[in-house]
CSV table of C-alpha atoms in Angstrom, one decimal:
chain,number,residue,atom,x,y,z
A,15,MET,CA,-100.5,-196.3,99.0
A,16,LEU,CA,-100.5,-196.7,102.8
A,17,GLU,CA,-98.3,-199.7,102.5
A,18,VAL,CA,-95.3,-197.4,102.0
A,19,LEU,CA,-95.5,-196.1,105.5
A,20,LYS,CA,-92.9,-197.3,108.0
A,21,GLU,CA,-93.7,-197.6,111.7
A,22,LEU,CA,-92.5,-194.7,113.7
A,23,PRO,CA,-91.0,-195.0,117.2
A,24,SER,CA,-93.5,-194.5,120.0
A,25,ASP,CA,-93.3,-191.4,122.3
A,26,SER,CA,-90.6,-192.3,124.9
A,27,VAL,CA,-92.2,-190.3,127.7
A,28,LEU,CA,-95.9,-191.3,127.2
A,29,GLY,CA,-94.8,-194.9,126.8
A,30,LEU,CA,-93.6,-194.8,130.5
A,31,ILE,CA,-97.2,-194.6,131.6
A,32,LYS,CA,-98.0,-198.2,130.6
A,33,LEU,CA,-94.6,-199.5,131.9
A,34,PHE,CA,-95.1,-197.9,135.3
A,35,ALA,CA,-98.6,-199.2,135.6
A,36,ALA,CA,-97.5,-202.7,134.9
A,37,ASP,CA,-94.6,-202.5,137.5
A,38,THR,CA,-95.4,-204.5,140.6
A,39,ASN,CA,-92.6,-203.1,142.7
A,40,ALA,CA,-94.1,-201.4,145.8
A,41,ASP,CA,-91.2,-198.9,145.8
A,42,LYS,CA,-91.6,-197.8,142.2
A,43,ILE,CA,-91.3,-194.0,141.4
A,44,ASP,CA,-92.8,-192.2,138.4
A,45,LEU,CA,-90.7,-189.2,137.5
A,46,GLY,CA,-91.6,-189.3,133.8
A,47,VAL,CA,-94.7,-187.7,132.5
A,48,GLY,CA,-95.0,-184.0,133.3
A,49,VAL,CA,-98.1,-183.8,135.4
A,50,TYR,CA,-98.5,-182.6,139.0
A,51,LYS,CA,-98.7,-185.2,141.7
A,52,ASN,CA,-99.7,-184.8,145.3
A,53,GLU,CA,-97.9,-186.4,148.3
A,54,GLN,CA,-99.8,-189.6,147.6
A,55,GLY,CA,-98.7,-189.7,144.0
A,56,LYS,CA,-102.1,-188.9,142.6
A,57,THR,CA,-103.0,-186.2,140.0
A,58,PRO,CA,-106.2,-184.9,141.5
A,59,VAL,CA,-108.9,-182.7,140.0
A,60,MET,CA,-108.7,-179.4,141.7
A,61,ALA,CA,-111.6,-178.5,144.0
A,62,ALA,CA,-112.1,-175.2,142.2
A,63,VAL,CA,-112.4,-177.2,138.9
A,64,LYS,CA,-115.0,-179.6,140.4
A,65,MET,CA,-117.1,-176.7,141.7
A,66,ALA,CA,-116.9,-174.9,138.3
A,67,GLU,CA,-118.0,-178.0,136.5
A,68,ALA,CA,-121.0,-178.4,138.7
A,69,ARG,CA,-122.0,-174.8,138.0
A,70,ILE,CA,-121.5,-175.3,134.3
A,71,LEU,CA,-123.6,-178.4,134.3
A,72,GLU,CA,-126.4,-176.6,136.0
A,73,ALA,CA,-126.3,-173.4,133.9
A,74,GLU,CA,-125.2,-174.4,130.4
A,75,ASN,CA,-128.1,-174.3,127.9
A,76,SER,CA,-126.4,-174.9,124.6
A,77,LYS,CA,-123.7,-176.9,122.9
A,78,THR,CA,-123.6,-174.8,119.7
A,79,TYR,CA,-120.3,-173.8,118.1
A,80,TYR,CA,-118.2,-170.8,118.9
A,81,GLY,CA,-116.1,-169.2,116.2
A,82,SER,CA,-112.6,-170.3,115.2
A,83,ASP,CA,-111.1,-168.1,117.9
A,84,GLY,CA,-113.1,-169.9,120.6
A,85,ASN,CA,-114.8,-168.6,123.7
A,86,SER,CA,-114.3,-164.9,124.0
A,87,ALA,CA,-115.1,-164.8,127.7
A,88,PHE,CA,-112.3,-167.3,128.3
A,89,LEU,CA,-109.8,-165.1,126.4
A,90,GLU,CA,-110.9,-162.0,128.4
A,91,ALA,CA,-110.6,-163.9,131.7
A,92,VAL,CA,-107.1,-165.3,130.9
A,93,ALA,CA,-105.5,-162.2,129.4
A,94,PRO,CA,-104.9,-160.5,132.7
A,95,LEU,CA,-102.9,-163.5,133.9
A,96,VAL,CA,-100.5,-162.8,131.0
A,97,PHE,CA,-100.7,-159.0,130.6
A,98,GLY,CA,-101.7,-157.8,134.0
A,99,ALA,CA,-104.6,-155.6,134.8
A,100,SER,CA,-103.5,-152.7,132.7
A,101,THR,CA,-105.4,-152.0,129.5
A,102,ALA,CA,-102.5,-150.1,127.8
A,103,LEU,CA,-101.9,-152.9,125.3
A,104,ALA,CA,-105.6,-153.8,124.8
A,105,ASP,CA,-105.9,-152.6,121.2
A,106,ARG,CA,-102.7,-154.4,120.2
A,107,ILE,CA,-103.6,-157.8,121.5
A,108,VAL,CA,-105.3,-160.5,119.5
A,109,GLY,CA,-106.4,-163.7,121.3
A,110,CYS,CA,-107.4,-167.1,120.0
A,111,GLN,CA,-108.4,-170.1,122.1
A,112,THR,CA,-106.4,-173.2,121.1
A,113,VAL,CA,-106.3,-176.9,121.6
A,114,GLY,CA,-103.8,-176.8,124.5
A,115,GLY,CA,-100.5,-175.0,124.5
A,116,THR,CA,-99.3,-177.2,121.7
A,117,GLY,CA,-102.1,-175.9,119.5
A,118,ALA,CA,-101.0,-172.4,120.3
A,119,LEU,CA,-97.4,-173.2,119.3
A,120,GLN,CA,-98.6,-174.7,116.1
A,121,LEU,CA,-100.7,-171.6,115.2
A,122,ALA,CA,-97.9,-169.3,116.1
A,123,ALA,CA,-95.5,-171.2,113.8
A,124,LYS,CA,-98.0,-171.2,111.0
A,125,LEU,CA,-98.6,-167.5,111.5
A,126,ALA,CA,-94.8,-166.8,111.3
A,127,ILE,CA,-94.5,-168.7,108.1
A,128,SER,CA,-97.5,-166.8,106.7
A,129,CYS,CA,-95.6,-163.6,107.3
A,130,ASN,CA,-92.1,-164.8,106.2
A,131,LYS,CA,-91.8,-168.1,104.3
A,132,ASP,CA,-88.0,-168.0,104.9
A,133,ALA,CA,-88.3,-167.6,108.6
A,134,ALA,CA,-86.1,-169.6,110.9
A,135,ILE,CA,-86.8,-170.3,114.6
A,136,TRP,CA,-84.0,-170.2,117.1
A,137,VAL,CA,-84.4,-172.8,119.8
A,138,GLY,CA,-82.1,-173.3,122.8
A,139,THR,CA,-81.3,-176.9,123.6
A,140,PRO,CA,-82.3,-179.0,125.4
A,141,THR,CA,-85.9,-178.1,125.1
A,142,TRP,CA,-89.3,-179.8,125.2
A,143,PRO,CA,-89.0,-182.7,122.8
A,144,ASN,CA,-92.1,-181.8,120.8
A,145,HIS,CA,-90.8,-178.3,120.0
A,146,LEU,CA,-88.5,-179.2,117.2
A,147,PRO,CA,-90.8,-181.6,115.2
A,148,LEU,CA,-93.7,-179.2,115.7
A,149,PHE,CA,-91.8,-176.3,114.3
A,150,ALA,CA,-90.3,-178.3,111.5
A,151,ALA,CA,-93.7,-179.6,110.5
A,152,ALA,CA,-95.0,-176.0,110.2
A,153,GLY,CA,-92.2,-175.2,107.8
A,154,LEU,CA,-89.9,-173.2,110.0
A,155,GLU,CA,-86.1,-173.7,109.5
A,156,ILE,CA,-84.7,-174.9,112.9
A,157,LYS,CA,-81.6,-173.2,114.3
A,158,THR,CA,-80.3,-174.4,117.7
A,159,TYR,CA,-77.8,-173.3,120.3
A,160,GLU,CA,-76.7,-174.7,123.6
A,161,TYR,CA,-78.9,-173.1,126.3
A,162,TYR,CA,-77.9,-175.3,129.2
A,163,ASP,CA,-74.9,-177.4,130.0
A,164,VAL,CA,-76.3,-180.5,131.7
A,165,LYS,CA,-73.0,-181.6,133.3
A,166,SER,CA,-72.3,-178.2,135.0
A,167,GLN,CA,-76.0,-177.6,135.6
A,168,LYS,CA,-75.6,-174.0,134.3
A,169,ILE,CA,-77.2,-171.8,131.6
A,170,ASN,CA,-74.9,-171.1,128.7
A,171,PHE,CA,-75.9,-167.5,128.3
A,172,SER,CA,-73.0,-166.4,126.2
A,173,ASP,CA,-73.8,-169.1,123.7
A,174,MET,CA,-77.4,-167.9,123.6
A,175,ILE,CA,-76.4,-164.3,122.9
A,176,ASN,CA,-73.8,-165.2,120.3
A,177,ALA,CA,-76.3,-167.4,118.5
A,178,LEU,CA,-79.0,-164.7,118.4
A,179,GLN,CA,-76.5,-162.2,117.1
A,180,SER,CA,-76.8,-164.2,113.8
A,181,GLY,CA,-80.6,-163.9,113.7
A,182,ARG,CA,-82.3,-162.2,110.8
A,183,ALA,CA,-85.2,-159.8,110.8
A,184,GLY,CA,-88.4,-161.9,110.6
A,185,ASP,CA,-86.8,-164.9,112.4
A,186,VAL,CA,-88.6,-166.3,115.5
A,187,VAL,CA,-86.9,-166.8,118.9
A,188,LEU,CA,-88.5,-169.5,121.2
A,189,LEU,CA,-88.4,-168.5,124.8
A,190,HIS,CA,-89.7,-170.4,127.9
A,191,ALA,CA,-91.6,-167.9,130.0
A,192,CYS,CA,-90.7,-169.6,133.3
A,193,CYS,CA,-90.0,-173.1,134.8
A,194,HIS,CA,-87.9,-174.1,131.8
A,195,ASN,CA,-88.7,-177.6,130.4
A,196,PRO,CA,-86.7,-179.8,130.8
A,197,THR,CA,-84.1,-178.1,132.9
A,198,GLY,CA,-85.9,-175.8,135.4
A,199,ALA,CA,-83.1,-173.2,134.8
A,200,ASP,CA,-84.6,-169.8,134.0
A,201,LEU,CA,-82.8,-166.6,132.9
A,202,ASP,CA,-82.7,-163.9,135.5
A,203,LEU,CA,-84.4,-160.6,134.7
A,204,ASP,CA,-81.1,-158.9,133.7
A,205,GLN,CA,-80.5,-161.6,131.2
A,206,TRP,CA,-84.1,-161.4,130.0
A,207,ALA,CA,-83.6,-157.7,129.4
A,208,GLN,CA,-80.5,-158.4,127.3
A,209,VAL,CA,-82.2,-161.0,125.2
A,210,ALA,CA,-85.3,-158.7,124.7
A,211,SER,CA,-83.1,-155.8,123.6
A,212,LEU,CA,-81.2,-158.0,121.1
A,213,ILE,CA,-84.4,-159.4,119.6
A,214,ALA,CA,-85.8,-155.9,119.2
A,215,GLU,CA,-82.6,-154.7,117.6
A,216,LYS,CA,-82.5,-157.5,115.1
A,217,GLY,CA,-86.2,-157.2,114.2
A,218,MET,CA,-86.9,-160.8,115.3
A,219,ILE,CA,-90.1,-161.9,117.0
A,220,PRO,CA,-90.2,-163.8,120.3
A,221,LEU,CA,-92.5,-166.8,120.7
A,222,ILE,CA,-92.9,-167.2,124.4
A,223,ASP,CA,-94.1,-170.7,125.6
A,224,SER,CA,-95.9,-170.1,128.8
A,225,ALA,CA,-96.9,-173.6,130.1
A,226,TYR,CA,-96.2,-173.3,133.8
A,227,LEU,CA,-97.3,-169.9,135.0
A,228,GLY,CA,-97.7,-169.9,138.7
A,229,LEU,CA,-95.7,-173.1,139.4
A,230,GLY,CA,-92.3,-171.5,139.8
A,231,VAL,CA,-92.6,-168.8,142.5
A,232,SER,CA,-96.0,-167.2,142.0
A,233,LEU,CA,-98.4,-166.0,139.3
A,234,GLU,CA,-97.0,-162.4,139.8
A,235,GLN,CA,-93.3,-163.4,139.8
A,236,ASP,CA,-93.5,-166.0,137.0
A,237,VAL,CA,-95.0,-163.6,134.5
A,238,LYS,CA,-92.4,-160.8,135.0
A,239,ALA,CA,-90.0,-162.0,132.3
A,240,LEU,CA,-92.8,-162.4,129.8
A,241,GLN,CA,-94.1,-158.9,130.5
A,242,LEU,CA,-90.5,-157.5,130.3
A,243,VAL,CA,-90.2,-158.9,126.7
A,244,ILE,CA,-93.5,-157.5,125.7
A,245,SER,CA,-92.5,-154.0,127.0
A,246,ARG,CA,-89.3,-154.0,124.9
A,247,VAL,CA,-90.2,-155.8,121.7
A,248,PRO,CA,-92.9,-154.4,119.4
A,249,GLU,CA,-94.4,-157.7,118.3
A,250,THR,CA,-94.7,-160.9,120.4
A,251,LEU,CA,-96.3,-164.3,120.1
A,252,ILE,CA,-97.4,-166.0,123.4
A,253,ALA,CA,-98.5,-169.7,123.6
A,254,PHE,CA,-100.4,-170.1,126.9
A,255,SER,CA,-101.5,-173.3,128.5
A,256,CYS,CA,-104.0,-174.1,131.3
A,257,SER,CA,-102.9,-177.8,131.5
A,258,LYS,CA,-100.6,-177.4,134.5
A,259,ASN,CA,-101.8,-174.5,136.5
A,260,PHE,CA,-105.5,-175.5,136.3
A,261,GLY,CA,-104.8,-179.3,136.2
A,262,LEU,CA,-106.8,-179.5,133.0
A,263,TYR,CA,-104.4,-181.8,131.1
A,264,ARG,CA,-106.8,-183.9,129.1
A,265,GLU,CA,-109.2,-180.9,128.4
A,266,ARG,CA,-106.6,-179.4,126.1
A,267,ILE,CA,-107.2,-175.8,126.8
A,268,GLY,CA,-104.8,-173.0,125.8
A,269,ALA,CA,-104.6,-169.7,124.0
A,270,LEU,CA,-102.4,-167.9,121.5
A,271,PHE,CA,-102.0,-164.2,122.1
A,272,VAL,CA,-100.4,-162.0,119.5
A,273,VAL,CA,-99.2,-158.5,120.4
A,274,GLY,CA,-99.0,-156.3,117.3
A,275,LYS,CA,-97.0,-153.1,116.8
A,276,ASP,CA,-100.2,-151.0,116.9
A,277,GLY,CA,-104.0,-151.3,116.9
A,278,HIS,CA,-104.1,-150.8,113.2
A,279,SER,CA,-102.6,-154.3,112.5
A,280,SER,CA,-104.9,-156.1,114.9
A,281,SER,CA,-107.7,-156.7,112.5
A,282,ALA,CA,-105.5,-158.3,109.9
A,283,ILE,CA,-103.7,-160.4,112.5
A,284,LYS,CA,-107.0,-161.7,113.8
A,285,SER,CA,-108.2,-162.6,110.4
A,286,HIS,CA,-105.1,-164.7,109.7
A,287,VAL,CA,-105.2,-166.4,113.1
A,288,GLN,CA,-108.8,-167.3,112.7
A,289,TYR,CA,-108.1,-168.7,109.2
A,290,LEU,CA,-105.3,-170.8,110.4
A,291,ALA,CA,-107.3,-172.2,113.3
A,292,ARG,CA,-110.1,-173.0,110.9
A,293,THR,CA,-107.8,-175.0,108.7
A,294,VAL,CA,-106.4,-177.0,111.6
A,295,TYR,CA,-109.4,-177.8,113.9
A,296,SER,CA,-112.2,-175.5,112.8
A,297,THR,CA,-113.4,-174.6,116.3
A,298,PRO,CA,-111.9,-175.5,119.7
A,299,PRO,CA,-113.7,-177.5,122.5
A,300,ASN,CA,-115.4,-175.4,125.1
A,301,HIS,CA,-115.5,-177.5,128.3
A,302,GLY,CA,-112.0,-176.5,129.6
A,303,ALA,CA,-112.5,-172.9,128.5
A,304,ALA,CA,-115.8,-172.7,130.4
A,305,ILE,CA,-114.1,-174.1,133.6
A,306,VAL,CA,-111.3,-171.6,133.5
A,307,THR,CA,-113.7,-168.7,132.7
A,308,SER,CA,-115.9,-169.7,135.6
A,309,ILE,CA,-113.0,-169.9,138.0
A,310,LEU,CA,-111.4,-166.6,137.0
A,311,SER,CA,-114.7,-164.8,136.8
A,312,GLU,CA,-116.1,-165.8,140.3
A,313,PRO,CA,-114.1,-164.4,143.2
A,314,GLY,CA,-114.9,-167.3,145.5
A,315,LEU,CA,-113.8,-169.9,143.0
A,316,LYS,CA,-110.7,-167.9,142.1
A,317,LYS,CA,-109.7,-167.7,145.7
A,318,ILE,CA,-109.9,-171.5,146.1
A,319,TRP,CA,-108.0,-172.0,142.8
A,320,LEU,CA,-105.2,-169.7,143.9
A,321,SER,CA,-104.9,-171.5,147.2
A,322,GLU,CA,-104.6,-174.8,145.5
A,323,LEU,CA,-102.1,-173.5,143.0
A,324,VAL,CA,-99.9,-172.1,145.8
A,325,GLU,CA,-100.1,-175.4,147.7
A,326,SER,CA,-99.0,-177.3,144.5
A,327,THR,CA,-96.1,-174.9,143.9
A,328,GLN,CA,-95.0,-175.1,147.5
A,329,ARG,CA,-95.0,-178.9,147.4
A,330,ILE,CA,-92.9,-178.9,144.2
A,331,ASN,CA,-90.4,-176.4,145.7
A,332,ASP,CA,-90.2,-178.4,148.9
A,333,MET,CA,-89.3,-181.5,147.0
A,334,ARG,CA,-86.7,-179.5,145.0
A,335,GLN,CA,-85.1,-178.2,148.2
A,336,GLN,CA,-85.1,-181.7,149.8
A,337,LEU,CA,-83.4,-183.2,146.8
A,338,ALA,CA,-80.9,-180.3,146.8
A,339,ALA,CA,-80.1,-181.0,150.4
A,340,SER,CA,-78.6,-184.3,149.3
A,341,SER,CA,-75.7,-182.2,148.0
A,342,SER,CA,-74.0,-184.5,145.6
A,343,VAL,CA,-74.7,-188.0,144.4
A,344,GLY,CA,-72.2,-189.9,142.2
A,345,GLY,CA,-70.7,-186.7,141.0
A,346,ILE,CA,-74.0,-185.0,140.2
A,347,ASP,CA,-74.4,-181.6,141.8
A,348,LEU,CA,-77.9,-181.7,143.3
A,349,VAL,CA,-77.4,-178.3,145.1
A,350,ALA,CA,-77.9,-176.6,141.7
A,351,LEU,CA,-81.4,-178.0,141.6
A,352,GLY,CA,-82.3,-175.7,144.6
A,353,ASN,CA,-81.8,-172.6,142.5
A,354,GLN,CA,-84.0,-173.8,139.6
A,355,LYS,CA,-87.8,-173.5,139.3
A,356,GLY,CA,-90.8,-175.5,138.4
A,357,MET,CA,-91.6,-179.2,138.0
A,358,PHE,CA,-88.5,-180.3,136.1
A,359,ALA,CA,-84.7,-180.9,136.5
A,360,LEU,CA,-82.3,-182.5,134.0
A,361,LEU,CA,-79.8,-184.9,135.4
A,362,PRO,CA,-76.6,-185.8,133.5
A,363,LEU,CA,-77.5,-189.4,133.0
A,364,SER,CA,-76.8,-191.7,130.0
A,365,VAL,CA,-79.7,-193.6,128.4
A,366,ASP,CA,-78.1,-196.8,129.8
A,367,GLN,CA,-78.2,-195.4,133.3
A,368,VAL,CA,-81.8,-194.2,132.9
A,369,ASN,CA,-82.7,-197.8,131.8
A,370,THR,CA,-80.9,-199.3,134.7
A,371,LEU,CA,-82.8,-197.1,137.1
A,372,ARG,CA,-86.0,-198.3,135.5
A,373,ASP,CA,-85.2,-202.0,135.2
A,374,SER,CA,-83.3,-202.5,138.4
A,375,PHE,CA,-84.9,-200.0,140.8
A,376,SER,CA,-88.3,-199.2,139.2
A,377,VAL,CA,-87.4,-195.5,139.0
A,378,TYR,CA,-89.0,-194.1,135.8
A,379,MET,CA,-87.8,-191.0,134.0
A,380,ALA,CA,-87.4,-189.6,130.5
A,381,PRO,CA,-84.5,-191.1,128.5
A,382,SER,CA,-82.9,-187.6,128.6
A,383,GLY,CA,-82.6,-187.7,132.4
A,384,ARG,CA,-85.4,-185.3,132.9
A,385,ILE,CA,-87.2,-185.8,136.2
A,386,ASN,CA,-90.6,-184.5,137.3
A,387,LEU,CA,-90.0,-183.4,140.9
A,388,ALA,CA,-93.7,-183.7,141.6
A,389,GLY,CA,-93.3,-187.5,141.5
A,390,LEU,CA,-91.2,-187.3,144.6
A,391,ASN,CA,-92.5,-187.2,148.2
A,392,ARG,CA,-91.0,-187.3,151.7
A,393,GLU,CA,-91.1,-191.1,151.7
A,394,ASN,CA,-89.5,-191.9,148.4
A,395,ILE,CA,-86.7,-189.3,148.2
A,396,PRO,CA,-84.2,-191.4,150.2
A,397,TYR,CA,-84.9,-194.4,147.9
A,398,PHE,CA,-84.5,-192.3,144.8
A,399,VAL,CA,-81.2,-190.8,146.0
A,400,SER,CA,-79.9,-194.2,147.0
A,401,SER,CA,-80.9,-195.8,143.7
A,402,LEU,CA,-79.3,-192.9,141.8
A,403,GLY,CA,-76.1,-193.3,143.8
A,404,LYS,CA,-75.9,-197.1,143.1
A,405,VAL,CA,-76.3,-196.6,139.4
A,406,LEU,CA,-73.8,-193.8,139.2
A,407,ASN,CA,-71.2,-195.6,141.3
A,408,GLU,CA,-71.3,-198.8,139.3
């Protein structure tokens, strides 16, 4: 039976890890994989995480299972980051710990299909490459529209609105909470309000992918758009990840939050989410959840974490502004990057140009032209700009 399988292409971004490691060029730059890097090009473990792990090691007295929805203390600790301190929505919110933000997206997609087997999901392109295969595998019909014009470095808001006008009740709309991946281009709050009103009017349900909270402007600013949608749309799905803002990439810690119309529906929603989680991975791992819970529950650790998060965000923003200060390179408007947010920017490069940057200059990035700004530092920005110019002017 297995002999019928054909080999699938490897992940183009994750494959860069091995290529970069094998490169002996002292000037090599890794702008590929979406992880935070400090000025020395390292992805360190946060001090708050180290301290939390030490406390967990000392205090933990059991490795028994949690239920399918995971560590309830983790969900209670994380919820205020998403919903704020207000308890007004408390009886409408169902939470489930997931295997990373990807696991939350998968559960959300499966829940949508459980409610409406004919549901489509509206996805703005370009988007995170894993979105489309993930939703298709869950059984959702994929409908796309052009969210961002790479050449002009501008959001195509009119195309977004026109596309969503065709949405049906029960369809899902994917939205990036902040720090859009791969473009860094977020809607402003007025545009968010228009989108939220249209979704509510059409009876669609937003699925908000929140993978970078705190890495755009601040925790408080980055969550405003998400909270605006929740206030205007009666039902919302939120996929939350702790990979980036806690630096817990390999711990695979995330959460799915479902906001129902009222408290009466919460019990049914919870039972379905738990059932779906049970069929996918039974119960989620606890180590990452315990770390996040410890940090958010202990004022001293939380203060350290917030300081580290602010430092990371400031460094990313500094790299963005320094790159934007280069103005224009080979016809690419780098000034536009200064108005974007988060770790990523998307440059209008062909696959051949990306390959030339890698093969001739040891500059590594995704085939799409997405760059991770955290891979830049004060020393290598001139080399990157120079290399980019040489390739574009060939």
